[in-house]
PDB file of C-alpha atoms in Angstrom:
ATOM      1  CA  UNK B   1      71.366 132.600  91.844  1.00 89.00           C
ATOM      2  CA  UNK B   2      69.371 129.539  92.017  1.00 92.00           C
ATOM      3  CA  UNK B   3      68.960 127.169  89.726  1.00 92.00           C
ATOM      4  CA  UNK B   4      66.337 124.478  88.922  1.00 90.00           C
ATOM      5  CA  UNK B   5      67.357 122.084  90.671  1.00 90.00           C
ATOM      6  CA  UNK B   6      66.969 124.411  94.447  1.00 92.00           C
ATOM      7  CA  UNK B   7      62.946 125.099  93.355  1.00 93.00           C
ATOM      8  CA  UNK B   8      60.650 123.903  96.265  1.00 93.00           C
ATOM      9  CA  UNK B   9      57.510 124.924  97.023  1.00 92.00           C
ATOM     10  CA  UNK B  10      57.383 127.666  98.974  1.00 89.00           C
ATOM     11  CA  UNK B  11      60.744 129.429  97.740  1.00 92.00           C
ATOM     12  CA  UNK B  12      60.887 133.283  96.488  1.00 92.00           C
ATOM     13  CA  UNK B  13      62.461 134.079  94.003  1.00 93.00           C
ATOM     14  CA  UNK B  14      62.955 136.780  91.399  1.00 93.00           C
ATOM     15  CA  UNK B  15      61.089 136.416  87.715  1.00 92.00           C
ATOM     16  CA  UNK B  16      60.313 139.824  85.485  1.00 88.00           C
ATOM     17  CA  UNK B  17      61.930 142.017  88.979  1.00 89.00           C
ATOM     18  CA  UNK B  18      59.085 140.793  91.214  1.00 91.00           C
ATOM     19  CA  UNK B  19      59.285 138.506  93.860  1.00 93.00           C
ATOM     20  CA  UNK B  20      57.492 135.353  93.124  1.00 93.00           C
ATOM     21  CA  UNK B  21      57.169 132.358  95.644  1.00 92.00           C
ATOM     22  CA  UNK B  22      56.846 129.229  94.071  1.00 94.00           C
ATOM     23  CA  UNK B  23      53.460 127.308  94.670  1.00 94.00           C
ATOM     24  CA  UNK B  24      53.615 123.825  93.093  1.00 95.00           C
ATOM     25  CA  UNK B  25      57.136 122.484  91.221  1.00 95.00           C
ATOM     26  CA  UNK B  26      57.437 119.479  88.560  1.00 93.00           C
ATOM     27  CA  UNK B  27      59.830 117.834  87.333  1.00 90.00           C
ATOM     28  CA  UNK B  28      58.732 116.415  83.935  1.00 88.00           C
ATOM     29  CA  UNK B  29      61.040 113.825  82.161  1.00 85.00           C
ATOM     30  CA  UNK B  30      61.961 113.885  78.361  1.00 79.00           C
ATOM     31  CA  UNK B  31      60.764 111.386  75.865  1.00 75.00           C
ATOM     32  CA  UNK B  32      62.905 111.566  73.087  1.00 69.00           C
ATOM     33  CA  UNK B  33      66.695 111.193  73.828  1.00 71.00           C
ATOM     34  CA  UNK B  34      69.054 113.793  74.500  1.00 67.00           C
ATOM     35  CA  UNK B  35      66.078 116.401  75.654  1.00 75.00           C
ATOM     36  CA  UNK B  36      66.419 118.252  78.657  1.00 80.00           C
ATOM     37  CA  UNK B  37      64.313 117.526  81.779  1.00 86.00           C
ATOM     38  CA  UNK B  38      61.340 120.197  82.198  1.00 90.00           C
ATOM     39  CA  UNK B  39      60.450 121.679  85.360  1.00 92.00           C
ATOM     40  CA  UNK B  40      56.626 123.366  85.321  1.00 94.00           C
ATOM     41  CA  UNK B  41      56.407 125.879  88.008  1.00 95.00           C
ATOM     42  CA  UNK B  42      53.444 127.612  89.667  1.00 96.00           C
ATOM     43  CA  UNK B  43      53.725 130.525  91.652  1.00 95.00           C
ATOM     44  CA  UNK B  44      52.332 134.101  93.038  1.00 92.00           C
ATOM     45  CA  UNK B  45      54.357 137.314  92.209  1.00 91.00           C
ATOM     46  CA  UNK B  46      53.673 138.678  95.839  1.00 89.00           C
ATOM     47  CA  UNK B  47      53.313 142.471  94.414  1.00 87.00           C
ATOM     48  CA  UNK B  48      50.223 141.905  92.363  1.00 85.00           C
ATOM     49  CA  UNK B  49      49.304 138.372  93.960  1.00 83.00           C
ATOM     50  CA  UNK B  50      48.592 137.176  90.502  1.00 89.00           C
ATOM     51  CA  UNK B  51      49.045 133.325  90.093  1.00 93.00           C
ATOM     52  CA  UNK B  52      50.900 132.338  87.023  1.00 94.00           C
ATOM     53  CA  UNK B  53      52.788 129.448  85.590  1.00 95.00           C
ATOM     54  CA  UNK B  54      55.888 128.558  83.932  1.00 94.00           C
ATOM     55  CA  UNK B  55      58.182 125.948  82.240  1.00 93.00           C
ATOM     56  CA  UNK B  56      61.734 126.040  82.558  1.00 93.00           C
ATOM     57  CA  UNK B  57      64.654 123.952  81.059  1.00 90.00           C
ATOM     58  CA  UNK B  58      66.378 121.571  83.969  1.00 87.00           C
ATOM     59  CA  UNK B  59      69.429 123.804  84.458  1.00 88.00           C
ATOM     60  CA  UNK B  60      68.144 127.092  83.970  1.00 91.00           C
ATOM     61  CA  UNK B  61      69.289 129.949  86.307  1.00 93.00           C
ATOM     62  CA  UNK B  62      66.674 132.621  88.191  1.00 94.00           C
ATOM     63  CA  UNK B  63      68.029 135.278  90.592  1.00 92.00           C
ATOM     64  CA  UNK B  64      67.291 135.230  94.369  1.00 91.00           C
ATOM     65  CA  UNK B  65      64.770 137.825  95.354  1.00 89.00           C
ATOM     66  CA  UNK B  66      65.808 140.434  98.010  1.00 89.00           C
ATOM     67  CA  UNK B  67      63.098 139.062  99.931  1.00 90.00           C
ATOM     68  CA  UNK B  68      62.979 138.626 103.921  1.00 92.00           C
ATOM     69  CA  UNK B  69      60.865 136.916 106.301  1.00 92.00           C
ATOM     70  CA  UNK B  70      60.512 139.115 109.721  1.00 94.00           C
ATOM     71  CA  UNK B  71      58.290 138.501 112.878  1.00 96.00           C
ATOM     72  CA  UNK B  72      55.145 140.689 112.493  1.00 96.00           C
ATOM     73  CA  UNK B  73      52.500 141.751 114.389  1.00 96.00           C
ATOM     74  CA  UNK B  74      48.855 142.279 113.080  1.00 96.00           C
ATOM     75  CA  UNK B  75      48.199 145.756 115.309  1.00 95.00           C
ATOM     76  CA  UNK B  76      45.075 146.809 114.065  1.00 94.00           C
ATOM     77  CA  UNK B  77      42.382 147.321 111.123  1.00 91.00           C
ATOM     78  CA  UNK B  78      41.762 151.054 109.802  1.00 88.00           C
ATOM     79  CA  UNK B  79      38.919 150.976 107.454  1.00 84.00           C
ATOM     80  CA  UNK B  80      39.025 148.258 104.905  1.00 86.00           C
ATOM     81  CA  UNK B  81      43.528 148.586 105.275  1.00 92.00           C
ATOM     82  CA  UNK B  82      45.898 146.644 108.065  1.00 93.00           C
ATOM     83  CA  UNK B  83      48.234 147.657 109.781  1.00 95.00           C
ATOM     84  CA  UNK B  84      51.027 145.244 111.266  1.00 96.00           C
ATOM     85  CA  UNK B  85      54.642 146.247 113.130  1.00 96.00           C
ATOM     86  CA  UNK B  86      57.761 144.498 112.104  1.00 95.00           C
ATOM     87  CA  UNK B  87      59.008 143.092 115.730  1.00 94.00           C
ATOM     88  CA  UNK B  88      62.295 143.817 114.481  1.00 92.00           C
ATOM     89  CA  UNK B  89      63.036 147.384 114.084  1.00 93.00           C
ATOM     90  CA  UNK B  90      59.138 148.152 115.054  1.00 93.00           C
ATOM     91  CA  UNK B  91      58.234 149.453 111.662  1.00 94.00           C
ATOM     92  CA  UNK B  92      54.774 149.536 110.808  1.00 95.00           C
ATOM     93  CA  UNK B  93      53.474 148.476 107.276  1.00 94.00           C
ATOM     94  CA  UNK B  94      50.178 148.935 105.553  1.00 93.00           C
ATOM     95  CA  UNK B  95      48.242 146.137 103.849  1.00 91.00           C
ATOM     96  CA  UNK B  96      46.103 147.256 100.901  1.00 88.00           C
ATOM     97  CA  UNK B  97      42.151 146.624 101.316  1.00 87.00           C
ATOM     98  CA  UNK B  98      41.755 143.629  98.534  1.00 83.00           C
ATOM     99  CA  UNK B  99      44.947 141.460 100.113  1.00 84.00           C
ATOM    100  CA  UNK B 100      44.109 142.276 103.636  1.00 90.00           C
ATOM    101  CA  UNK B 101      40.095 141.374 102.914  1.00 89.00           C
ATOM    102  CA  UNK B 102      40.906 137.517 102.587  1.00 88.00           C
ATOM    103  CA  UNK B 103      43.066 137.275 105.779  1.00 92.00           C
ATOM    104  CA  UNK B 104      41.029 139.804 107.892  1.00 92.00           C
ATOM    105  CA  UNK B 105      38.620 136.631 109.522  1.00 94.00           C
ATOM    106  CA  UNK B 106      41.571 135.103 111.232  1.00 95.00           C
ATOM    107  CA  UNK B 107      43.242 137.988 112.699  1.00 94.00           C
ATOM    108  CA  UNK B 108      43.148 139.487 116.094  1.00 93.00           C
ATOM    109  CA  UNK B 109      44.784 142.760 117.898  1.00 92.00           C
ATOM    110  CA  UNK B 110      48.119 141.221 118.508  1.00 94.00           C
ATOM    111  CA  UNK B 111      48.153 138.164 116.487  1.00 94.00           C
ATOM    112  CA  UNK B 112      51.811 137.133 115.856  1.00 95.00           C
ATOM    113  CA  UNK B 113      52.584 136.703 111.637  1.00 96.00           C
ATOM    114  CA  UNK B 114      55.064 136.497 108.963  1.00 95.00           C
ATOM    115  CA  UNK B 115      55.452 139.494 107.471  1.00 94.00           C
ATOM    116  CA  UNK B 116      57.430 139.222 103.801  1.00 92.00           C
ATOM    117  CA  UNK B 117      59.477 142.739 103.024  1.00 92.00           C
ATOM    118  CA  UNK B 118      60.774 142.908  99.699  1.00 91.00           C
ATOM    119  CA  UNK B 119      63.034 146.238  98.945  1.00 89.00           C
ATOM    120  CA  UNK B 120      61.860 147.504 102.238  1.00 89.00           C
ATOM    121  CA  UNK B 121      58.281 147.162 101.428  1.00 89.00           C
ATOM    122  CA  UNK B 122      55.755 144.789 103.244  1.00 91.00           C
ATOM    123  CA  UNK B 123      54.443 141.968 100.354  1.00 90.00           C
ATOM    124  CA  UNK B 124      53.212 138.963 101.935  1.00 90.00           C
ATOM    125  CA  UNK B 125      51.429 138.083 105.113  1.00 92.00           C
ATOM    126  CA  UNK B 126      51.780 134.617 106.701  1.00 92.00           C
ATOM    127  CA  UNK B 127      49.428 133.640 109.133  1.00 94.00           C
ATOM    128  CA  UNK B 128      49.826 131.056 111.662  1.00 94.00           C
ATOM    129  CA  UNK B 129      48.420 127.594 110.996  1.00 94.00           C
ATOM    130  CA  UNK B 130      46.186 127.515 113.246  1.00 94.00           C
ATOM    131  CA  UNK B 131      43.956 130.071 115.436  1.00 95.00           C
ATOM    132  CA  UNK B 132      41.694 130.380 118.286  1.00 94.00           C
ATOM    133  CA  UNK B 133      38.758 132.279 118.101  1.00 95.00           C
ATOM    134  CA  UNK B 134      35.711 132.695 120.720  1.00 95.00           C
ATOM    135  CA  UNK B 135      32.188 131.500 119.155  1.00 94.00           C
ATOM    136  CA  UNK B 136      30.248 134.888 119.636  1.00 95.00           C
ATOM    137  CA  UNK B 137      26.426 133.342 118.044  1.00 93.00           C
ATOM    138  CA  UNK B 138      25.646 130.327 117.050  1.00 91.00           C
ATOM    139  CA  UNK B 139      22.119 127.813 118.033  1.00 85.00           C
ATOM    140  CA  UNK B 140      22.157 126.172 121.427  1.00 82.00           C
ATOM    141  CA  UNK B 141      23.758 123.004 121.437  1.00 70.00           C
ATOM    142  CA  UNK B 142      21.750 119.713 120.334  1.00 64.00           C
ATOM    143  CA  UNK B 143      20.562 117.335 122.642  1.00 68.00           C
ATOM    144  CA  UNK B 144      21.890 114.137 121.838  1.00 65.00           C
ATOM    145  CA  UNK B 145      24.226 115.080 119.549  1.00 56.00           C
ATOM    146  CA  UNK B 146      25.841 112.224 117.912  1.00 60.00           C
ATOM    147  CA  UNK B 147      29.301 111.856 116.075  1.00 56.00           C
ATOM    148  CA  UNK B 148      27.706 111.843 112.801  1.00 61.00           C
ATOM    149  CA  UNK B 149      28.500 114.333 110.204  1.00 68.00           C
ATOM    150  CA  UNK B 150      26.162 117.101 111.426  1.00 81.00           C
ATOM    151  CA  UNK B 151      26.945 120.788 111.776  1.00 86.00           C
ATOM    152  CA  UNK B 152      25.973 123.781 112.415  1.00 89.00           C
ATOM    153  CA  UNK B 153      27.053 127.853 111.511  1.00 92.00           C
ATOM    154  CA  UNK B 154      28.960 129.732 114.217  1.00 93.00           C
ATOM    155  CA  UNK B 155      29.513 133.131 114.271  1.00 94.00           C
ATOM    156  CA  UNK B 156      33.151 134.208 115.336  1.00 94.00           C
ATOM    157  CA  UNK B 157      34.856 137.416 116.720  1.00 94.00           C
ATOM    158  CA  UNK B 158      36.064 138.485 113.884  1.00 92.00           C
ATOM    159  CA  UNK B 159      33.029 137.908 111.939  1.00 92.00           C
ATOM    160  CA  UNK B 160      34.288 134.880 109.777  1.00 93.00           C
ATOM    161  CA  UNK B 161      31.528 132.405 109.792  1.00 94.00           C
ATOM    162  CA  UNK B 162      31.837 128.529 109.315  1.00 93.00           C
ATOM    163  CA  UNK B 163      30.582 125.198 110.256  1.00 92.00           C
ATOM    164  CA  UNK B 164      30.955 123.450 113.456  1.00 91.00           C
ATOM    165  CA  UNK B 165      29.644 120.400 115.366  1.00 89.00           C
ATOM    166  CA  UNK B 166      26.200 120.787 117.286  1.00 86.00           C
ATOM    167  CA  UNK B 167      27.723 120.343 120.743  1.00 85.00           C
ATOM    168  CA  UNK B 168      29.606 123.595 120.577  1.00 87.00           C
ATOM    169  CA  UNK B 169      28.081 126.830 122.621  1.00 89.00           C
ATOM    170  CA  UNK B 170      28.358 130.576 122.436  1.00 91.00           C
ATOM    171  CA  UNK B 171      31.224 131.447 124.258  1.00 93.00           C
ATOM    172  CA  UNK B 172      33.489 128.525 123.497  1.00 93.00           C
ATOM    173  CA  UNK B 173      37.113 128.881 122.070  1.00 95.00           C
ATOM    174  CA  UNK B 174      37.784 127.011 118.934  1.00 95.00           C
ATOM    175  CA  UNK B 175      40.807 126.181 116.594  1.00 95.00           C
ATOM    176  CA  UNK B 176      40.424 127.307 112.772  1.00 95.00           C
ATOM    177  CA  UNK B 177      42.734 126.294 110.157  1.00 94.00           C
ATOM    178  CA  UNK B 178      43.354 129.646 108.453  1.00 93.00           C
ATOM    179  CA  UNK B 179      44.387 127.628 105.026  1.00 89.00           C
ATOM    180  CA  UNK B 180      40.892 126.775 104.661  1.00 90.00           C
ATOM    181  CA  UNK B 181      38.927 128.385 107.607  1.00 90.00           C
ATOM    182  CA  UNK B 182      38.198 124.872 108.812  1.00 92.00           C
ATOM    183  CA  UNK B 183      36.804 123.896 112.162  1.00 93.00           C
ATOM    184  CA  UNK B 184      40.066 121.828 114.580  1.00 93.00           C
ATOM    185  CA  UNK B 185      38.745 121.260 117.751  1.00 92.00           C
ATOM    186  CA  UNK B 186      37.852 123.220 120.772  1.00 90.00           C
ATOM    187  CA  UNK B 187      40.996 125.169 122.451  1.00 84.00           C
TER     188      UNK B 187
END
């Protein structure tokens, strides 16, 4: 049991018997006397990745969700589906199409993950922070190129495209930011 006072962001636990992680927590304080201290949560139920939000009472009690974090693997895509392997006991889990479609760009053969199992069933994903790709098309570099803010498109391996600076060639290695599929810095 936890109770409002142990939500953080980024803690699962158990609301309607899904497991929801929380996203965003505040703690609101009372303006008339005696009232109890409000705490507005935000958070994904990781079986139908809908984002939802709720108010509880400072106090309140929510159960822990039989949730797990193991070392994954991302082994491979069939289709519009992945497939990753727990490194644990080498199970292999599926990843419906829609989920797997917006973490697809960053992911190689191989690439190590998070993998959330809830009841013995993959939920969540985690990628990495950060990963390196090869630049596989993008226009010759610039002569000249200054430090201003100019850019260009790059095409990646795994076909995610995205802006980087003009002195940057095809064949390079870069570091994205798979929260936001941002351009780092070369690897």
């Amino acid at each position: 049991m936890y109770t409002t006072n142990d939500f953080k962001k980024g803690l699962v636990i158990k609301l309607d018997g899904a497991p929801c992680v929380l996203l965003d927590v505040a703690f609101q304080s009372p303006s008339a006397r005696g009232a109890n201290t409000m705490v507005k949560t935000k958070y994904r139920n990781l079986l139908t990745a809908q984002v939802l939000e709720k108010t509880f009472r400072s106090g309140d009690k929510v159960d822990e969700a039989d949730f797990e974090r193991h070392k994954g693997q991302f082994l491979y895509a069939d289709g519009g589906r992945g497939v990753f392997m727990d490194l644990e006991n080498y199970e292999q889990f599926e990843m419906e199409e829609d989920n797997f479609e917006a973490i697809a760009p960053f992911l190689l053969d191989g690439t190590e993950v998070q993998l959330g199992i809830f009841q013995e069933r993959m939920v969540s994903v985690d990628l990495p922070m950060v990963v390196e790709l090869i630049v596989t098309e993008t226009a010759p570099a610039l002569k000249n190129a200054t430090a201003t803010a100019q850019t260009k498109e790059a095409l990646l391996e795994t076909g995610l495209r995205l802006q980087v600076p003009p002195y940057l060639e095809t064949g390079e290695k870069i570091k994205v930011d798979t929260r936001d599929g941002r351009f780092i810095s070369r690897a």
